[in-house]
Coordinates of C-alpha atoms and ligand atoms in Angstrom, one line a residue:
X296 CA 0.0 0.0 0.0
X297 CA 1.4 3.7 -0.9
X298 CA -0.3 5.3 1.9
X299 CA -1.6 7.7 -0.3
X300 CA -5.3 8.1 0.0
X301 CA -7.0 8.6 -3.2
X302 CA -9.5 12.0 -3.6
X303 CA -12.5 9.7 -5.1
X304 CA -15.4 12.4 -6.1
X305 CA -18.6 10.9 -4.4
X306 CA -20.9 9.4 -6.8
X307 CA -24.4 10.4 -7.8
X308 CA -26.9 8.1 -9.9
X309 CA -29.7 9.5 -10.8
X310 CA -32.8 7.4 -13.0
X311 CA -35.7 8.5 -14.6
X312 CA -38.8 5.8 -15.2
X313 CA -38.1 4.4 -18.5
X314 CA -41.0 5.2 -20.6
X315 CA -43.4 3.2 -22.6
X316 CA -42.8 3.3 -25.9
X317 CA -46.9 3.2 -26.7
X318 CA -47.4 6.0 -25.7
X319 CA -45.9 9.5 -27.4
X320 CA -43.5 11.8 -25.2
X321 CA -45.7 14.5 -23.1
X322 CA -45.2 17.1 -20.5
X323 CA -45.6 14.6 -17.7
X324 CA -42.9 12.6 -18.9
X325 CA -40.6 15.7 -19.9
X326 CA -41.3 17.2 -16.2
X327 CA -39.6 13.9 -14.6
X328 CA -36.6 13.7 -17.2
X329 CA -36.0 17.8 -17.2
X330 CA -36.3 17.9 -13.1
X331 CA -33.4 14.8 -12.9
X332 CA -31.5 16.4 -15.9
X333 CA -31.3 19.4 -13.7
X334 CA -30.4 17.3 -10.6
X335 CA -27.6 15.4 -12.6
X336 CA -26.0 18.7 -13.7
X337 CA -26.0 21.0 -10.4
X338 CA -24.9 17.5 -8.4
X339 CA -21.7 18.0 -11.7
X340 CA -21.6 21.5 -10.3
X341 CA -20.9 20.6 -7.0
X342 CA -17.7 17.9 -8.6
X343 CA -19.4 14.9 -8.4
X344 CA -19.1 11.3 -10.3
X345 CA -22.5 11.8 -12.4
X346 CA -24.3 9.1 -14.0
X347 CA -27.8 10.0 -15.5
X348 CA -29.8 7.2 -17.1
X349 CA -33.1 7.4 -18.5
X350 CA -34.4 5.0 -21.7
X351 CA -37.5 3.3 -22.8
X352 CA -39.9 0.4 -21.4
X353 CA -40.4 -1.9 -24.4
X354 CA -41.7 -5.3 -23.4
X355 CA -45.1 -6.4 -22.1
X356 CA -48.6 -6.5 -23.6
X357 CA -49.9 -2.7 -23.9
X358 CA -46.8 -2.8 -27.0
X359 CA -46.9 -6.0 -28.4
X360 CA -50.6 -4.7 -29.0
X361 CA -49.8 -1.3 -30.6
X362 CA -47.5 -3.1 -32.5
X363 CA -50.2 -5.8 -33.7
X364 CA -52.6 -2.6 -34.3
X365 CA -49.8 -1.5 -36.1
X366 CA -49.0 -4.7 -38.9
X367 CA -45.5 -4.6 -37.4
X368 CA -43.3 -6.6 -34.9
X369 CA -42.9 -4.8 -31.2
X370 CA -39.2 -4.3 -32.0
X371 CA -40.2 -2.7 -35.2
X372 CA -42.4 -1.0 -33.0
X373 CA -39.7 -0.2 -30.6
X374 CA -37.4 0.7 -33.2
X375 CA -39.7 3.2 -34.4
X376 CA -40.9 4.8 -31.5
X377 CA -37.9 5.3 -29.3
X378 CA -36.9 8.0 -31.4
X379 CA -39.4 10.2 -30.5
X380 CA -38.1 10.1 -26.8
X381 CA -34.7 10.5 -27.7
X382 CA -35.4 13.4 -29.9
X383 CA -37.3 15.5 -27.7
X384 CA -35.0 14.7 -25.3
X385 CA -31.9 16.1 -27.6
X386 CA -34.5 18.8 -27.9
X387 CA -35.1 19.9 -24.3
X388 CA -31.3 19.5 -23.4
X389 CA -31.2 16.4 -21.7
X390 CA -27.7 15.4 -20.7
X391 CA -28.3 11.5 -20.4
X392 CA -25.3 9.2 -19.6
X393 CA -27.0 6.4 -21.3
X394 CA -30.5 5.5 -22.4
X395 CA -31.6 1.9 -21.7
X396 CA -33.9 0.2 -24.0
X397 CA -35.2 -2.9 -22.5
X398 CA -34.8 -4.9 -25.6
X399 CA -31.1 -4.4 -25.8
X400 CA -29.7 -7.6 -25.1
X401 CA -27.4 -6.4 -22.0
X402 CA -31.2 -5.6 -20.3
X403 CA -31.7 -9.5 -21.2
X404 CA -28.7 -11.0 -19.5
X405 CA -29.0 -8.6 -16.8
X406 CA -32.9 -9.5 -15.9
X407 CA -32.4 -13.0 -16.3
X408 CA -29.5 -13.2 -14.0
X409 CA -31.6 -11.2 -11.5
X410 CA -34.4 -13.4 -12.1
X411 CA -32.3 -16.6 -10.9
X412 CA -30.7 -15.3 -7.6
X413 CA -34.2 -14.3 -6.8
X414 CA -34.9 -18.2 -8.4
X415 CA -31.6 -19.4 -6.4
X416 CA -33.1 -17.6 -3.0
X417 CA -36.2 -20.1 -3.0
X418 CA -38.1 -16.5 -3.8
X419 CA -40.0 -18.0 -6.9
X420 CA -42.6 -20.6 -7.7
X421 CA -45.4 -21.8 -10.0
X422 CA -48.8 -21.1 -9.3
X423 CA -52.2 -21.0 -11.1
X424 CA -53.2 -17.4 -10.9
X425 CA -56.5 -15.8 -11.9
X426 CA -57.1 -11.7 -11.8
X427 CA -57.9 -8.7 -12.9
X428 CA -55.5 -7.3 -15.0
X429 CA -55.1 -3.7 -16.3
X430 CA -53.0 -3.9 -19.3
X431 CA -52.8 -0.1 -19.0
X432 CA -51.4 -0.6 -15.5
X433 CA -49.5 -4.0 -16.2
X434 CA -50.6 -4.9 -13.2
X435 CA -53.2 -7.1 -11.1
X436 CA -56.2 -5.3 -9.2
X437 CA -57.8 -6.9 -6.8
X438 CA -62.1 -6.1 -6.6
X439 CA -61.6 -3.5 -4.1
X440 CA -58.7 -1.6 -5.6
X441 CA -61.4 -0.9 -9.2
X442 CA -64.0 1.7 -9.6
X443 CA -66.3 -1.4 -10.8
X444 CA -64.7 -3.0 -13.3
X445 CA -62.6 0.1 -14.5
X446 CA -59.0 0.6 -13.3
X447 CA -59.1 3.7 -11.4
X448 CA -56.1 5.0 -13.1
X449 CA -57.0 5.0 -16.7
X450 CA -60.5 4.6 -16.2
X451 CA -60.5 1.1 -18.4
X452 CA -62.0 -1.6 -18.3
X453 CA -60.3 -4.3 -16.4
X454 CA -59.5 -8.5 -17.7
X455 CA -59.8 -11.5 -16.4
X456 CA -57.0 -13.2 -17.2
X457 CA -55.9 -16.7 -15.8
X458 CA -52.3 -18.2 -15.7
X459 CA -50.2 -20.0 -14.8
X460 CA -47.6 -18.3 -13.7
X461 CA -44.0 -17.9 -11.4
X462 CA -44.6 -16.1 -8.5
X463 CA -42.2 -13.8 -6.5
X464 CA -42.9 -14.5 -2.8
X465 CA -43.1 -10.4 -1.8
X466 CA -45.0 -12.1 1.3
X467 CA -41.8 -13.0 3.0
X468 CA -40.5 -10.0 2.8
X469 CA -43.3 -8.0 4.7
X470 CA -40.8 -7.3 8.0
X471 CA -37.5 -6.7 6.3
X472 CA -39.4 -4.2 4.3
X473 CA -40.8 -2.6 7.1
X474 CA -37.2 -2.4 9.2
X475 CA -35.7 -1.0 6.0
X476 CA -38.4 1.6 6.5
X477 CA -37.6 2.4 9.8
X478 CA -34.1 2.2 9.4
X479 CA -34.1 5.2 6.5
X480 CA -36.4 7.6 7.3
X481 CA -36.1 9.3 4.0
X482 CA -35.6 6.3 1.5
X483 CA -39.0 7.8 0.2
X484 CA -39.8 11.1 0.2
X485 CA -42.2 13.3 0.2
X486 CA -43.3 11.8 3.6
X487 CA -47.0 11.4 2.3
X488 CA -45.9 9.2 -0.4
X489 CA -43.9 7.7 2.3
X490 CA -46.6 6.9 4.4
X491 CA -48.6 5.7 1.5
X492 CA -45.5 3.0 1.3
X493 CA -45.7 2.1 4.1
X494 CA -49.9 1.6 4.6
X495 CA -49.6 -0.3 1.4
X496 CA -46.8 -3.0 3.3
X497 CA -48.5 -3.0 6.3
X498 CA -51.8 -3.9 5.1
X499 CA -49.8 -7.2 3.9
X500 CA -48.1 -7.9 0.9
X501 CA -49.1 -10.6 -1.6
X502 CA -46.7 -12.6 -4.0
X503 CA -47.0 -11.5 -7.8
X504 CA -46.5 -12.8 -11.2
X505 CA -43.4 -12.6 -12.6
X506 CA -43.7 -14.6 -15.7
X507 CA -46.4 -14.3 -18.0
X508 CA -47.6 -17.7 -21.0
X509 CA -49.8 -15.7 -23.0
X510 CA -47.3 -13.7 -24.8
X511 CA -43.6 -14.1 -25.8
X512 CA -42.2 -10.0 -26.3
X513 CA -39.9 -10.3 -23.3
X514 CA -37.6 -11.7 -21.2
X515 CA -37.4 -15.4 -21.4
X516 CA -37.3 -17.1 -17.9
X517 CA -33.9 -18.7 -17.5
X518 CA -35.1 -21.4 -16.1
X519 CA -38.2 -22.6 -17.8
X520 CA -38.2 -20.2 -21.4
X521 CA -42.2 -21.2 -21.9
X522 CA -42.2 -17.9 -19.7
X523 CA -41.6 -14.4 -20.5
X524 CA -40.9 -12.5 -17.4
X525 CA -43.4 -9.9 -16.0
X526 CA -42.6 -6.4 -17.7
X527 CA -42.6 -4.5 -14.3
X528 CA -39.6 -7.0 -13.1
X529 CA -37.9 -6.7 -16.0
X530 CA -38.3 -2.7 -16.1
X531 CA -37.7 -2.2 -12.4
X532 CA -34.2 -3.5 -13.4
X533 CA -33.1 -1.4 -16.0
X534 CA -31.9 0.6 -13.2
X535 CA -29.1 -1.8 -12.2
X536 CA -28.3 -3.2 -15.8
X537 CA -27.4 0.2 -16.8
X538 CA -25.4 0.1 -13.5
X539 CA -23.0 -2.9 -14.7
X540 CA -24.3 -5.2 -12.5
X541 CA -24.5 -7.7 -15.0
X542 CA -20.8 -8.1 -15.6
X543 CA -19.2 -4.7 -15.2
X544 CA -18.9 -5.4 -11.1
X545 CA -16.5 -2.7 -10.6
X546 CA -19.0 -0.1 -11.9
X547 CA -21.6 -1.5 -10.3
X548 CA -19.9 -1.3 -7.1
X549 CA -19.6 2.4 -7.7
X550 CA -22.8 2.9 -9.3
X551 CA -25.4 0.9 -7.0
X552 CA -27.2 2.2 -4.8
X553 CA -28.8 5.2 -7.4
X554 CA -31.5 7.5 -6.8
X555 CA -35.3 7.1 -8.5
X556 CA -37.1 10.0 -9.7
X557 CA -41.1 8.6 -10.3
X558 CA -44.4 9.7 -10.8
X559 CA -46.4 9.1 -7.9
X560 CA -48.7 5.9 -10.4
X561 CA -45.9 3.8 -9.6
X562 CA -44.7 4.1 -6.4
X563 CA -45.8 0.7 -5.6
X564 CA -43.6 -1.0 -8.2
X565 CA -40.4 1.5 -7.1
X566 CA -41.4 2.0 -3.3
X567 CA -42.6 -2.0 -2.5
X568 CA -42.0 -4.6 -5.4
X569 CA -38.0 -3.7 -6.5
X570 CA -36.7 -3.0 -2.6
X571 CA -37.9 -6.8 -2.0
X572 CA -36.7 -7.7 -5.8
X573 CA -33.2 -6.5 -4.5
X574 CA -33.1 -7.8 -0.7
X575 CA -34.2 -11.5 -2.6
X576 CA -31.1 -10.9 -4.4
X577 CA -28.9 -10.1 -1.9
X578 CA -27.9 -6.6 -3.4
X579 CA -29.1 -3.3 -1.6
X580 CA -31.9 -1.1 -2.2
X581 CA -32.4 2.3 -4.1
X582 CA -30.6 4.8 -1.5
X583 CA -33.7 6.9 -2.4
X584 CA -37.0 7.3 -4.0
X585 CA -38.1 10.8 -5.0
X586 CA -42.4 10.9 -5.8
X587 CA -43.7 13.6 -7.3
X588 CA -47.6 14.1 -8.4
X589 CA -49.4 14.7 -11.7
X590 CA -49.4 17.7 -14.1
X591 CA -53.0 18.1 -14.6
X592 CA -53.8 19.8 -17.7
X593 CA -57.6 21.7 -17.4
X594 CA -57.6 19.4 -13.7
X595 CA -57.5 16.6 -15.2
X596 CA -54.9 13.8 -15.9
X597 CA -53.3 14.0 -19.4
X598 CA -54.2 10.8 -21.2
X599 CA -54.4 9.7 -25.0
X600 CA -58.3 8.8 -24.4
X601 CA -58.7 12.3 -23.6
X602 CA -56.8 13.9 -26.1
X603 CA -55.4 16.2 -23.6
X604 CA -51.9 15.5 -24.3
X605 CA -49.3 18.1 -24.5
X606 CA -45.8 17.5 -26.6
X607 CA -43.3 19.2 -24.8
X608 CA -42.0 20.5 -28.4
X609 CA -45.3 22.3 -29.3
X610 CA -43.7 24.3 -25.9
X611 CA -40.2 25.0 -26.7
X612 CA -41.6 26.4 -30.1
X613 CA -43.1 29.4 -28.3
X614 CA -41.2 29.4 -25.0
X615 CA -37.7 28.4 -26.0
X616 CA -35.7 25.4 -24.4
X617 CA -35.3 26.9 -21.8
X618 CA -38.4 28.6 -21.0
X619 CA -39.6 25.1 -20.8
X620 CA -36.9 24.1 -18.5
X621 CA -37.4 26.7 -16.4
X622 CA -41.4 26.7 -16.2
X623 CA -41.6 22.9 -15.2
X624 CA -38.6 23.3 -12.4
X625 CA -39.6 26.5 -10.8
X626 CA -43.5 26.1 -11.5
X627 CA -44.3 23.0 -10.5
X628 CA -42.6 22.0 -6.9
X629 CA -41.7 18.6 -7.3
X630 CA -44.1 16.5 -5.0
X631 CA -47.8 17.7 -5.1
X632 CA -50.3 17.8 -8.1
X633 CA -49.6 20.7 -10.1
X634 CA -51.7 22.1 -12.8
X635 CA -50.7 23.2 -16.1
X636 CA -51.9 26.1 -17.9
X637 CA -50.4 28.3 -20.4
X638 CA -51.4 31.5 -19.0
X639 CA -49.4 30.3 -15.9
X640 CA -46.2 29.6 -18.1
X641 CA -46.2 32.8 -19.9
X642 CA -46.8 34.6 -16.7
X643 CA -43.5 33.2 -15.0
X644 CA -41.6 33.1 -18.3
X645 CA -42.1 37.4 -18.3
X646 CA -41.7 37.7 -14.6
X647 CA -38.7 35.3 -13.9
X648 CA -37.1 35.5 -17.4
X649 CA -37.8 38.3 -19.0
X650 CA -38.3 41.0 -16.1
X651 CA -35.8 40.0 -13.8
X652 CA -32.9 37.7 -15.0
X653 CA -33.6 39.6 -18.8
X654 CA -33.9 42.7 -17.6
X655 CA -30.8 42.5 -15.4
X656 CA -28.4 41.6 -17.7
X657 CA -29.4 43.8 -20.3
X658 CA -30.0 46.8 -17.9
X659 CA -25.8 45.8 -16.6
X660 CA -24.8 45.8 -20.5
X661 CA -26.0 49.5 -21.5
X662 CA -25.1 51.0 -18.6
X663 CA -21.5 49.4 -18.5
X664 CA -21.3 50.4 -22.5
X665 CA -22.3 53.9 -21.5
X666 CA -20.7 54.6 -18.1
X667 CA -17.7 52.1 -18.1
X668 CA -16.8 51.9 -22.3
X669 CA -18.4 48.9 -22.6
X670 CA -15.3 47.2 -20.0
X671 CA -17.0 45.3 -16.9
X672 CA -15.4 47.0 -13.5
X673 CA -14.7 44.7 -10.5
X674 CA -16.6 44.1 -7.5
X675 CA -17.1 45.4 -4.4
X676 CA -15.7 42.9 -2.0
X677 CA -17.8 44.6 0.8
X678 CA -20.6 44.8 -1.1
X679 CA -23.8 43.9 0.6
X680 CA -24.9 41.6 -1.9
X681 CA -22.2 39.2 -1.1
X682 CA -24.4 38.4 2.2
X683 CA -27.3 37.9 -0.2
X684 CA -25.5 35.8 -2.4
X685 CA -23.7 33.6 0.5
X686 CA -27.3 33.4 2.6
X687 CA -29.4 32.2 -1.0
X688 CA -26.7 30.0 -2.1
X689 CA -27.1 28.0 1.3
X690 CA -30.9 27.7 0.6
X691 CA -30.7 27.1 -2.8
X692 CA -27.9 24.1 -2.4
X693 CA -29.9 22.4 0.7
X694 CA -33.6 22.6 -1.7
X695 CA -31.3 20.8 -4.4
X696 CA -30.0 17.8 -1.9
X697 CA -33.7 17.4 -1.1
X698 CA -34.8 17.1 -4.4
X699 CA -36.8 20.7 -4.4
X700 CA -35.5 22.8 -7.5
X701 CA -38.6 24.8 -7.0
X702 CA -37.3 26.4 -3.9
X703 CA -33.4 26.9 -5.1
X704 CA -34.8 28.7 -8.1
X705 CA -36.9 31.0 -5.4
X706 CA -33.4 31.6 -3.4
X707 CA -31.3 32.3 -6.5
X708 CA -34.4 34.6 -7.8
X709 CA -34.2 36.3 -4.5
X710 CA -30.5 37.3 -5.3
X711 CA -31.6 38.8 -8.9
X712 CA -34.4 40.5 -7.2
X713 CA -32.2 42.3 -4.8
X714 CA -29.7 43.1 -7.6
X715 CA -32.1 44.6 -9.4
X716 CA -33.2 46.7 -6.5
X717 CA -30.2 47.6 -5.7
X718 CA -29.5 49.4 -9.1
X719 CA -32.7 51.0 -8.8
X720 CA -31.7 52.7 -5.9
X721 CA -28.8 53.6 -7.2
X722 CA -29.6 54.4 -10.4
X723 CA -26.2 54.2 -11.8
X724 CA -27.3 55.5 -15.4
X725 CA -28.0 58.9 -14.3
X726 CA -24.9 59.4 -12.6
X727 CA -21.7 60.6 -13.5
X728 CA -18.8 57.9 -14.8
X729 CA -16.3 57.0 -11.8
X730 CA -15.2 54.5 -8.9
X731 CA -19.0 54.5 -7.3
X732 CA -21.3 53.5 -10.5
X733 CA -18.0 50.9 -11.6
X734 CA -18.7 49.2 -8.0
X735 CA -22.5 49.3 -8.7
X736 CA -22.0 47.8 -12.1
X737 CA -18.9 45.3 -10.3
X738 CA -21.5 44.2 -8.0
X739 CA -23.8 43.5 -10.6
X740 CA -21.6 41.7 -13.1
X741 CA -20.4 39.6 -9.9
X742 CA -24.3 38.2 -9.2
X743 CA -24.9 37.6 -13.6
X744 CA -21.4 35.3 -12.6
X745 CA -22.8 33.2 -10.1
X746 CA -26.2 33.2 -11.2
X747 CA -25.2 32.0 -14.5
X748 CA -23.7 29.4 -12.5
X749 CA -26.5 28.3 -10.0
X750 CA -28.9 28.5 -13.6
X751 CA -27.0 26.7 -15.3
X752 CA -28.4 23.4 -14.3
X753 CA -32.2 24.8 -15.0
X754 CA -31.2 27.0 -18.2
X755 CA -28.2 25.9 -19.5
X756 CA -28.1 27.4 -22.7
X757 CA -29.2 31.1 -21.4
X758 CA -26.8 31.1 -18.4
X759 CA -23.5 30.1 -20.7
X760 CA -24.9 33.1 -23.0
X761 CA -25.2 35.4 -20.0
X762 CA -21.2 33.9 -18.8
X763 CA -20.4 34.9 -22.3
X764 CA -21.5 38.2 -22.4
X765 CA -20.1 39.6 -19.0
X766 CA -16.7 38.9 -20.8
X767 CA -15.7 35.1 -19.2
X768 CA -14.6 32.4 -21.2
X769 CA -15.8 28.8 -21.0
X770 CA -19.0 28.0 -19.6
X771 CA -20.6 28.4 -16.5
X772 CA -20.9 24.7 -15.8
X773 CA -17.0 23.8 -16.0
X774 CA -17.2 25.6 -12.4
X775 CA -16.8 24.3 -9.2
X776 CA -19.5 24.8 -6.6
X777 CA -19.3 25.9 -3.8
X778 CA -16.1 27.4 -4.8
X779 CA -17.1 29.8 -7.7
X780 CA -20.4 30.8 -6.1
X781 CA -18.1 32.6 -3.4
X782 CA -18.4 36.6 -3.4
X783 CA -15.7 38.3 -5.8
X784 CA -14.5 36.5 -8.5
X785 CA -15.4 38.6 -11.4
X786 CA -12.3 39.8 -12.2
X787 CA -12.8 43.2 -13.8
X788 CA -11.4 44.7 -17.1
X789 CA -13.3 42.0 -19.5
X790 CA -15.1 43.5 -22.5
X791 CA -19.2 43.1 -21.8
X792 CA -21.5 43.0 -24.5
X793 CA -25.2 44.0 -24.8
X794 CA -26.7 41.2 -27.2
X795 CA -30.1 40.7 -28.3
X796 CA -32.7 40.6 -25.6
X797 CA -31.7 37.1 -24.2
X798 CA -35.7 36.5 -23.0
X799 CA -37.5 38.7 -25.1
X800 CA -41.3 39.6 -23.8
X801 CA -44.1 37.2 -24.6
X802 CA -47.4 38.0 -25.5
Ligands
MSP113 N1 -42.8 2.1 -18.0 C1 -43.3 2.4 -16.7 C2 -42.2 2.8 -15.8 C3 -41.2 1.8 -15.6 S1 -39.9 2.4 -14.5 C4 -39.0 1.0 -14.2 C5 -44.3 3.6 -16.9 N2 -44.1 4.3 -18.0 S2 -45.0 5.6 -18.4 O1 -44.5 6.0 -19.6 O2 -46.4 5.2 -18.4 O3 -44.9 6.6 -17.3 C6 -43.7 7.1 -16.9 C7 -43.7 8.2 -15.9 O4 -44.5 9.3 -16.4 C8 -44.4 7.8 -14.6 O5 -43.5 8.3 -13.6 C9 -45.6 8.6 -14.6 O6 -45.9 9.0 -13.3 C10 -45.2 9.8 -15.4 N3 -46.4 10.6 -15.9 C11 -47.3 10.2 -16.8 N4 -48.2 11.2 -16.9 C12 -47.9 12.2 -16.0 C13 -48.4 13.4 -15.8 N5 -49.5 13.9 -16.3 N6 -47.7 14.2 -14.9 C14 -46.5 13.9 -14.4 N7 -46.0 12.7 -14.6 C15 -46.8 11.7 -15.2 O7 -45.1 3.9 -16.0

């Protein structure tokens, strides 16, 4: 041994659900993917070993029958389809690691060697099963969990399906699940959904199907291949395939435990089913499980039936990328129901974007072309906005850890606010050129600086154009946080340039 003790950054694995690739990409599935794109990035920010997965759910019934509707196979299906997510996600920005599809064949070989240490643990045996199935859902109802005979989810009508299939003995793992519960308070969060865990396990837990006869677009069992395993098994695992652990053990050893982002449909699956999945396994549990709720569009959830679906492109067109970004991340606080409207979007796209952040740079630019020859002074290091900056950052970085971009966007708002205050009350364009208005304007390039930095998770494109602008060179996320968020680092004499309004006015 050298004695020398290696700096390892921490690491930070962060998933997305994969999606279904029936369905088309909507707001509700670009609010999940934007909020742990930003995530991914500020946790970059902060120097850590970021991996970022999201992909597409491929297997099970609801797309073997699209693709039958459709004259084609469910890989053609796939094939097709996928492309749509991976181009709006190019579209909105999305700084993926790696997008699983569950057909690839690593997915394959990764599932089926879950499927036998589960097999291996004694955690899986055949049994003649009869239900209710949702094939919206994937999943089993029982009488009681319906609205009749209509899944209360999508509002369809349920099928009685009979089977015989494997069955995952969740029953036996009723107390561990509980301990693991008590043991870490926070491996799902918000609390309600938490709770809502937790009354589900306690109310008992019965085994499920993990193999299904009646159709063959999947996984075959390893052990008896008459079976295609259940597509919420097989999804649930993406998580871990894309994390090596099917024979990359050194990543996986970094990798594993990661993080879930979900919508709160499937809590069940991530908060219940995959914890036990894992423990049968003998391999540790999701260090945590983020829930948010549903973007209701007119209060209602967004749903093909209803034709209430919005693309998140028909967005960008009028808002910009960022726009988006920023509406669905400082909008909608990541936990409770939130409803959509466009009057709401435009209204915090001209007060957040254009009014403050907007106005503020551009406001900096004339006045330093005018009073300063267009060459950005330095800061005041006593200025009082360094307390501002130092208090908000705090915030803003403890709202991130917890998963709650709404609120760090409120604290690093705060510091525009002020800024802009601040110049009001000083009103640096009606006074005379000299050391007073270049420490007004210093204090005000300083704040654009670390603002472009703590936006750049949430607006990445704007806040490199703002870093461009005051004069620096590279981009705002090649910082270090908490490093370059610290109070005088904008060094003065750089050449500032006014621009095209950066967020011009919407009407
Ligand atoms: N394929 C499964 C997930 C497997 S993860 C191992 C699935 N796919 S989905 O495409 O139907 O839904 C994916 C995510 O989109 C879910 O988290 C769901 O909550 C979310 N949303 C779907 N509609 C939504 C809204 N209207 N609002 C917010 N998110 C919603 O489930």
């Amino acid at each position: 041994m050298s004695g020398i003790i290696e700096d390892v950054a921490t690491s930070f694995y962060v998933t997305t659900p994969i999606y279904y690739v029936n369905d088309a990409p909507h707001i509700g599935h670009a609010y999940t993917t934007i909020t742990a794109d930003a995530l991914a990035r500020w946790h970059r920010l902060l120097g850590e070993d970021v991996m970022f997965l999201t992909g597409t759910d491929e297997h099970g019934l609801k797309v073997q029958r699209v693709a039958e509707e459709n004259n084609c196979s469910p890989l053609e299906w796939a094939d097709r389809t996928v492309i749509r997510f991976q181009d709006e996600w190019k579209l909105l920005n999305i700084s993926n690691d790696d997008f699983i599809r569950t057909s690839e064949r690593r997915h394959h070989l990764s599932v089926q060697k879950l499927l036998q240490a589960c097999y291996d643990a004694g955690d899986i045996d055949l049994q003649v099963y009869e239900g209710l199935y949702c094939v919206s859902c994937e999943a089993y109802f029982t009488e009681a969990e319906l609205d009749g005979d209509k899944c209360r989810i999508h509002g369809r009508p349920v099928e009685l399906v009979k089977e015989e299939n494997y069955f995952f003995k969740l029953s036996k793992y009723e107390t561990r699940l509980l301990e693991w519960y008590e043991n870490n308070p926070d491996f799902v969060m918000p609390k309600t959904k938490r709770n809502e865990a937790l009354g589900f396990i306690r109310q008992g837990l019965q085994d499920f199907s993990i193999s299904r006869t009646s159709i063959n677009w999947g996984v075959p069992l390893p052990w008896d291949d008459k079976h295609v395993t259940y597509v919420w098994f097989d999804a649930l695992t993406n998580y871990i395939t894309a994390a090596g652990f099917e024979n990359d053990s050194e990543k996986y050893a970094v990798r594993w435990p990661g993080i879930h982002l979900i919508g709160k449909d499937i809590l069940r699956f991530h908060c219940v089913y995959w914890p036990a999945m894992l423990m049968s396994a003998g391999l540790e549990p999701p260090k945590h499980v983020h829930v948010h709720g549903f973007l209701l569009v007119g209060g209602e959830k967004m749903s093909k039936t209803r034709l209430n679906q919005i693309g998140p492109s028909e967005l960008v067109d009028e808002f910009g990328v960022d726009g988006v970004r920023h509406h669905f991340l400082h909008d909608q606080p990541f936990g409770p129901d939130g409803e959509f409207s466009h009057e709401g979007m435009l209204a915090r796209y001209n007060s957040d974007l254009a009014n403050n952040l907007g106005n503020l740079l551009s406001r900096v630019a004339t006045v330093v072309e005018k009073k300063c020859s267009g060459i950005g002074p330095a800061p005041d290091p006593k200025s009082n906005l360094s307390k501002v900056v130092a208090e908000q950052y705090d915030l803003a970085a403890n709202a991130w850890q917890r998963v709650a971009p709404s609120e760090a966007l409120d604290a690093v708002w705060r510091i525009i606010k002020e800024t802009n205050s601040a110049l009001e009350q000083s009103e640096p364009w009606k006074a005379e050129p000299g050391p007073e208005v270049d420490l007004v304007l210093g204090d005000a390039l300083e704040v654009l600086r670390i603002v472009s930095i703590l936006t750049a998770p949430v607006i990445p494109d704007s806040s490199a154009i703002i870093w461009n602008r005051i004069g620096l060179s590279g981009r705002p996320e090649e910082q270090q946080l908490p490093q370059s968020a610290r109070w005088g680092q904008y060094p003065g004499g750089l050449l500032v340039t006014k621009g095209a309004p950066l967020f011009p006015r919407l009407k």
